[in-house]
Amino acid sequence: MQLRMTNQREIILSELKKSRQHLTADELYDRVKKDMPRISLATVYRNLEILSEAGLIGKLEISGRQKRFDYDVSEHDHIYCAICHRVDNLDIDRQGLHAREIKAVKGYRVSGYRLEIVGICPACQKKQEKKEKEK
Amino acid sequence: MQLRMTNQREIILSELKKSRQHLTADELYDRVKKDMPRISLATVYRNLEILSEAGLIGKLEISGRQKRFDYDVSEHDHIYCAICHRVDNLDIDRQGLHAREIKAVKGYRVSGYRLEIVGICPACQKKQEKKEKEK
DNA sequence: CTCCGTGCAAACGATTTGCACTATG
DNA sequence: CATAGTGCAAATCGTTTGCACGGAG
């Protein structure tokens, strides 16, 4: 099962990379459609799955909502906005955690962990302040 | 909007508490149905949502899969099995993380974080060993 | 040429919602 | 007795799949 670099796959990949955001399949679909109007959403889903399996992009399955895909494949954690669900990459030292983690496993064979910081992004903070004033 | 402690709400709550597991809505539905055969799945969903908003149970939204509900409302993290998706509670010291977290926020107002450790649970490890032998 | 990939529509699994009815406080 | 909660069915949302056709290697 070898990978073919089709036109649609190439565009999906480059559109995600150049976005520098953590897009959902349908957000990406909207962008890709501009270059390739007949592409189908199913193709976007299929390719995102394949690309993330191939290690060319990252897959984010954060807190029960829509999957997002990451242009950055290096190991890192995420912060996301509880209001608008925007996601940003974080640079946290992962060393300290490992020691703590390994003690806590209760019989599990640990393969990794996911750390998500939750908060309110700058844009949504501003919106809240505005609402506050209007009262 | 005051809460009424209906029969179904009470049973859902007590069934989750006594399970000492992290059940999904439909797993809980199956259990509750034994005591109350005419209850509907929608009622289970509605009540789990309400109960978690009221702080009587916890809601777990792990890695893009089905929501699970937590009988334990105290602050804690989780470990889950990458194979069978079983979830267990963890006791990790949350102190060390806070300091690191606050440095990393890039304009976000941080409200908390979620740490999930991923691994393979004892039961699934055994299954794998068995398969290995059979080859 | 061989199959992997595509577009389309239909199928799917989890969850939510509109509605008329019920029952709690 | 007001109105939160229920059961049911249908709707919705994100995602996946079956199929016949198209195109990359």
Coordinates of C-alpha atoms (C1' of nucleotides) in Angstrom, one line a residue:
Chain A
M1 CA 0.0 0.0 0.0
Q2 CA 2.1 2.8 -1.2
L3 CA 1.2 6.5 -1.1
R4 CA 0.4 8.3 -4.3
M5 CA 0.9 12.1 -4.2
T6 CA -2.3 13.1 -5.9
N7 CA -3.2 16.6 -6.7
Q8 CA -5.9 16.8 -4.0
R9 CA -3.5 15.3 -1.4
E10 CA -0.9 17.8 -2.2
I11 CA -3.3 20.8 -1.9
I12 CA -4.7 19.6 1.3
L13 CA -1.2 19.2 2.8
S14 CA 0.1 22.5 1.6
E15 CA -3.1 24.4 2.6
L16 CA -2.8 23.0 6.1
K17 CA 0.9 23.8 6.4
K18 CA 0.5 27.3 5.2
S19 CA -2.5 28.0 7.4
R20 CA -0.3 27.6 10.6
Q21 CA -3.6 26.8 12.4
H22 CA -5.3 23.7 13.8
L23 CA -8.0 23.3 11.3
T24 CA -11.0 20.9 11.3
A25 CA -11.7 18.8 8.2
D26 CA -14.5 21.1 7.1
E27 CA -12.5 24.3 7.6
L28 CA -9.8 22.8 5.4
Y29 CA -12.4 21.6 2.9
D30 CA -13.7 25.2 2.5
R31 CA -10.2 26.4 1.9
V32 CA -9.2 23.7 -0.5
K33 CA -12.4 24.1 -2.5
K34 CA -11.2 27.5 -3.7
D35 CA -8.4 25.9 -5.6
M36 CA -10.3 22.7 -6.5
P37 CA -14.0 23.3 -6.5
R38 CA -15.0 19.7 -7.2
I39 CA -13.2 18.1 -4.3
S40 CA -15.4 16.2 -1.9
L41 CA -15.4 16.4 1.9
A42 CA -14.9 12.6 2.0
T43 CA -11.6 13.0 0.2
V44 CA -10.5 15.6 2.7
Y45 CA -11.3 13.2 5.5
R46 CA -9.6 10.3 3.8
N47 CA -6.4 12.3 3.1
L48 CA -6.1 13.8 6.5
E49 CA -6.3 10.4 8.0
I50 CA -3.7 9.0 5.6
L51 CA -1.4 12.0 6.0
S52 CA -1.5 11.8 9.8
E53 CA -0.8 8.0 9.6
A54 CA 2.1 8.7 7.4
G55 CA 3.4 11.2 10.0
L56 CA 3.2 14.2 7.6
I57 CA 0.7 16.0 9.8
G58 CA -0.6 15.6 13.4
K59 CA -4.1 14.6 14.5
L60 CA -5.6 16.4 17.5
E61 CA -8.4 14.8 19.4
I62 CA -9.1 17.4 22.0
S63 CA -11.8 17.2 24.6
G64 CA -14.6 15.6 22.8
R65 CA -15.1 17.9 19.9
Q66 CA -14.3 17.9 16.3
K67 CA -10.9 16.6 15.3
R68 CA -8.3 19.1 14.3
F69 CA -5.2 18.6 12.3
D70 CA -1.8 20.0 13.1
Y71 CA 0.7 21.4 10.7
D72 CA 3.5 20.8 13.2
V73 CA 4.5 17.2 13.7
S74 CA 7.0 17.7 16.4
E75 CA 6.1 16.6 20.0
H76 CA 4.3 19.4 21.7
D77 CA 1.2 20.1 23.8
H78 CA -1.7 22.4 23.2
I79 CA -3.7 25.2 24.7
Y80 CA -7.2 25.7 23.6
C81 CA -9.9 28.3 24.1
A82 CA -12.9 27.1 26.1
I83 CA -15.1 29.6 24.2
C84 CA -14.1 29.6 20.5
H85 CA -12.2 26.3 20.6
R86 CA -9.2 27.8 18.9
V87 CA -6.0 25.7 19.5
D88 CA -2.4 26.9 19.8
N89 CA 0.8 25.0 20.2
L90 CA 2.7 25.1 23.4
D91 CA 6.4 24.7 24.2
I92 CA 6.4 23.0 27.5
D93 CA 9.3 21.1 28.9
R94 CA 8.1 17.5 28.9
Q95 CA 10.9 16.2 31.2
G96 CA 9.4 16.8 34.6
L97 CA 6.2 15.0 33.7
H98 CA 7.7 11.7 32.7
A99 CA 9.0 10.9 36.2
R100 CA 5.6 11.6 37.7
E101 CA 3.7 9.8 35.1
I102 CA 5.6 6.6 35.4
K103 CA 4.8 6.3 39.1
A104 CA 1.1 6.6 38.5
V105 CA 0.4 3.9 36.1
K106 CA -1.3 1.1 38.1
G107 CA -0.4 -1.7 35.8
Y108 CA -0.7 0.1 32.6
R109 CA 2.1 0.0 30.0
V110 CA 2.4 3.8 29.4
S111 CA 3.0 4.9 25.8
G112 CA 2.6 8.6 26.2
Y113 CA 0.4 11.4 27.4
R114 CA -1.6 14.3 26.2
L115 CA -1.6 17.6 28.1
E116 CA -4.1 20.3 27.2
I117 CA -4.2 23.6 28.9
V118 CA -7.6 25.2 28.9
G119 CA -8.3 28.9 29.0
I120 CA -9.7 31.9 27.2
C121 CA -7.9 33.2 24.3
P122 CA -7.0 36.9 23.9
A123 CA -9.8 37.5 21.3
C124 CA -12.5 36.0 23.5
Q125 CA -11.2 37.9 26.6
K126 CA -11.8 41.1 24.6
K127 CA -15.3 40.1 23.6
Q128 CA -16.1 39.3 27.3
E129 CA -14.9 42.7 28.4
K130 CA -17.0 44.4 25.8
K131 CA -20.1 42.5 26.9
E132 CA -19.3 43.5 30.5
K133 CA -19.2 47.2 29.6
E134 CA -22.5 47.0 27.8
K135 CA -24.4 45.9 30.9
Chain B
M1 CA -34.2 27.0 36.7
Q2 CA -34.3 24.8 39.7
L3 CA -33.4 21.1 39.8
R4 CA -36.0 18.5 40.5
M5 CA -34.8 15.2 41.8
T6 CA -36.9 12.9 39.7
N7 CA -36.8 9.2 39.9
Q8 CA -34.8 8.8 36.7
R9 CA -32.3 11.4 37.8
E10 CA -31.8 9.7 41.1
I11 CA -31.3 6.3 39.5
I12 CA -28.9 7.6 36.9
L13 CA -26.8 9.3 39.6
S14 CA -26.7 6.4 42.0
E15 CA -26.1 3.8 39.2
L16 CA -23.0 5.8 38.1
K17 CA -21.7 6.4 41.6
K18 CA -22.0 2.7 42.5
S19 CA -20.4 1.6 39.3
R20 CA -17.1 3.2 40.2
Q21 CA -16.3 3.3 36.5
H22 CA -16.3 5.9 33.7
L23 CA -19.3 4.9 31.8
T24 CA -20.7 6.2 28.6
A25 CA -24.3 7.4 28.3
D26 CA -25.4 4.2 26.6
E27 CA -23.6 1.9 29.0
L28 CA -25.3 3.7 31.8
Y29 CA -28.6 3.5 29.8
D30 CA -28.3 -0.3 29.7
R31 CA -27.8 -0.5 33.5
V32 CA -30.5 2.0 34.4
K33 CA -33.0 0.2 32.1
K34 CA -32.9 -2.8 34.4
D35 CA -34.5 -0.8 37.2
M36 CA -36.6 1.4 34.9
P37 CA -37.3 -0.3 31.6
R38 CA -39.2 2.6 30.0
I39 CA -36.5 5.2 30.5
S40 CA -35.3 6.7 27.2
L41 CA -31.7 7.3 26.2
A42 CA -32.4 10.9 25.6
T43 CA -33.3 11.2 29.3
V44 CA -30.0 9.7 30.2
Y45 CA -28.1 12.1 28.0
R46 CA -30.1 15.1 29.4
N47 CA -29.6 14.1 33.0
L48 CA -25.9 13.4 32.6
E49 CA -25.5 16.9 31.1
I50 CA -27.5 18.5 33.9
L51 CA -25.8 16.5 36.7
S52 CA -22.3 17.4 35.4
E53 CA -23.3 21.1 35.2
A54 CA -24.5 20.9 38.7
G55 CA -21.2 19.5 39.7
L56 CA -22.6 16.2 41.0
I57 CA -20.7 14.1 38.5
G58 CA -17.7 14.8 36.1
K59 CA -17.7 14.8 32.4
L60 CA -14.8 13.3 30.5
E61 CA -14.3 14.3 26.9
I62 CA -11.2 12.3 25.9
S63 CA -9.6 12.2 22.6
G64 CA -12.4 12.5 20.1
R65 CA -14.4 9.5 21.4
Q66 CA -17.6 9.0 23.2
K67 CA -18.1 11.0 26.3
R68 CA -17.7 9.3 29.6
F69 CA -19.0 10.4 33.0
D70 CA -17.0 10.3 36.2
Y71 CA -18.4 9.2 39.6
D72 CA -15.6 11.2 41.2
V73 CA -15.9 14.9 41.2
S74 CA -12.6 15.8 42.9
E75 CA -9.8 17.2 40.7
H76 CA -7.8 14.4 39.2
D77 CA -6.4 13.2 35.9
H78 CA -7.0 10.1 33.9
I79 CA -5.2 7.2 32.3
Y80 CA -6.9 5.4 29.4
C81 CA -6.3 2.3 27.4
A82 CA -5.5 2.9 23.8
I83 CA -7.0 -0.5 22.9
C84 CA -10.2 -1.0 24.9
H85 CA -10.7 2.7 25.9
R86 CA -11.1 1.8 29.6
V87 CA -10.5 4.9 31.8
D88 CA -9.0 5.0 35.3
N89 CA -8.5 7.8 37.7
L90 CA -5.0 8.9 38.6
D91 CA -3.6 10.6 41.6
I92 CA -0.9 12.9 40.3
D93 CA 0.4 15.8 42.2
R94 CA -0.8 18.8 40.3
Q95 CA 1.5 21.3 41.9
G96 CA 4.6 21.1 39.7
L97 CA 2.5 21.6 36.6
H98 CA 0.9 24.8 37.6
A99 CA 4.1 26.8 37.6
R100 CA 5.1 25.5 34.2
E101 CA 1.7 26.0 32.8
I102 CA 1.4 29.7 33.7
K103 CA 4.6 30.5 31.9
A104 CA 3.3 29.0 28.7
V105 CA 0.1 30.8 28.1
K106 CA 0.7 33.4 25.3
G107 CA -2.1 35.7 26.2
Y108 CA -4.6 33.1 27.3
R109 CA -6.3 33.4 30.7
V110 CA -5.7 29.9 31.9
S111 CA -8.5 28.2 33.8
G112 CA -7.1 24.7 34.1
Y113 CA -5.7 21.8 32.2
R114 CA -6.4 18.2 31.4
L115 CA -3.8 15.5 31.5
E116 CA -4.4 12.2 30.0
I117 CA -1.9 9.4 30.1
V118 CA -2.2 6.9 27.4
G119 CA -1.2 3.3 27.6
I120 CA -2.3 -0.3 27.5
C121 CA -4.3 -1.6 30.5
P122 CA -3.4 -4.9 32.2
A123 CA -6.2 -6.8 30.6
C124 CA -5.2 -5.8 27.1
Q125 CA -1.6 -6.5 27.8
K126 CA -2.5 -10.1 28.7
K127 CA -4.6 -10.4 25.5
Q128 CA -1.6 -9.2 23.5
E129 CA 0.7 -11.7 25.1
K130 CA -1.7 -14.5 24.4
K131 CA -1.9 -13.5 20.7
E132 CA 1.9 -13.4 20.6
K133 CA 2.1 -17.0 21.8
E134 CA -0.4 -18.2 19.3
K135 CA 1.8 -17.1 16.4
Chain C
dC1 C1' -2.2 -1.9 -17.0
dT2 C1' -2.8 -2.1 -12.1
dC3 C1' -4.8 -0.5 -8.2
dC4 C1' -4.9 3.6 -5.2
dG5 C1' -7.6 7.5 -5.0
dT6 C1' -11.8 10.2 -6.1
dG7 C1' -16.7 12.0 -6.1
dC8 C1' -21.1 11.1 -4.8
dA9 C1' -24.7 9.6 -2.0
dA10 C1' -26.0 6.9 1.5
dA11 C1' -24.9 4.9 6.0
dC12 C1' -23.4 5.5 10.5
dG13 C1' -22.7 6.4 15.6
dA14 C1' -23.2 9.7 19.1
dT15 C1' -25.9 13.2 20.6
dT16 C1' -29.7 16.7 20.5
dT17 C1' -34.2 18.5 19.9
dG18 C1' -39.4 19.4 19.1
dC19 C1' -43.4 17.9 20.8
dA20 C1' -47.3 16.6 23.6
dC21 C1' -47.7 14.4 28.0
dT22 C1' -46.4 13.7 33.1
dA23 C1' -45.2 14.7 37.6
dT24 C1' -42.4 17.3 41.0
dG25 C1' -42.2 21.0 44.3
Chain D
dC1 C1' -50.7 24.5 39.3
dA2 C1' -46.7 26.2 37.1
dT3 C1' -43.1 24.5 34.8
dA4 C1' -39.0 21.2 34.8
dG5 C1' -38.6 16.7 33.2
dT6 C1' -40.1 12.7 30.3
dG7 C1' -40.5 9.4 26.2
dC8 C1' -40.6 9.1 21.6
dA9 C1' -39.3 9.9 17.0
dA10 C1' -37.0 12.7 14.0
dA11 C1' -33.2 15.7 13.2
dT12 C1' -28.5 16.9 13.4
dC13 C1' -23.5 16.7 13.4
dG14 C1' -19.1 14.8 12.4
dT15 C1' -17.3 11.1 10.0
dT16 C1' -17.1 6.8 7.3
dT17 C1' -18.2 3.7 3.6
dG18 C1' -19.8 1.3 -0.9
dC19 C1' -19.5 1.9 -5.4
dA20 C1' -18.3 2.9 -10.2
dC21 C1' -15.2 5.8 -12.4
dG22 C1' -10.5 8.2 -13.1
dG23 C1' -5.6 8.8 -13.0
dA24 C1' -0.8 8.0 -11.0
dG25 C1' 3.1 5.1 -11.3

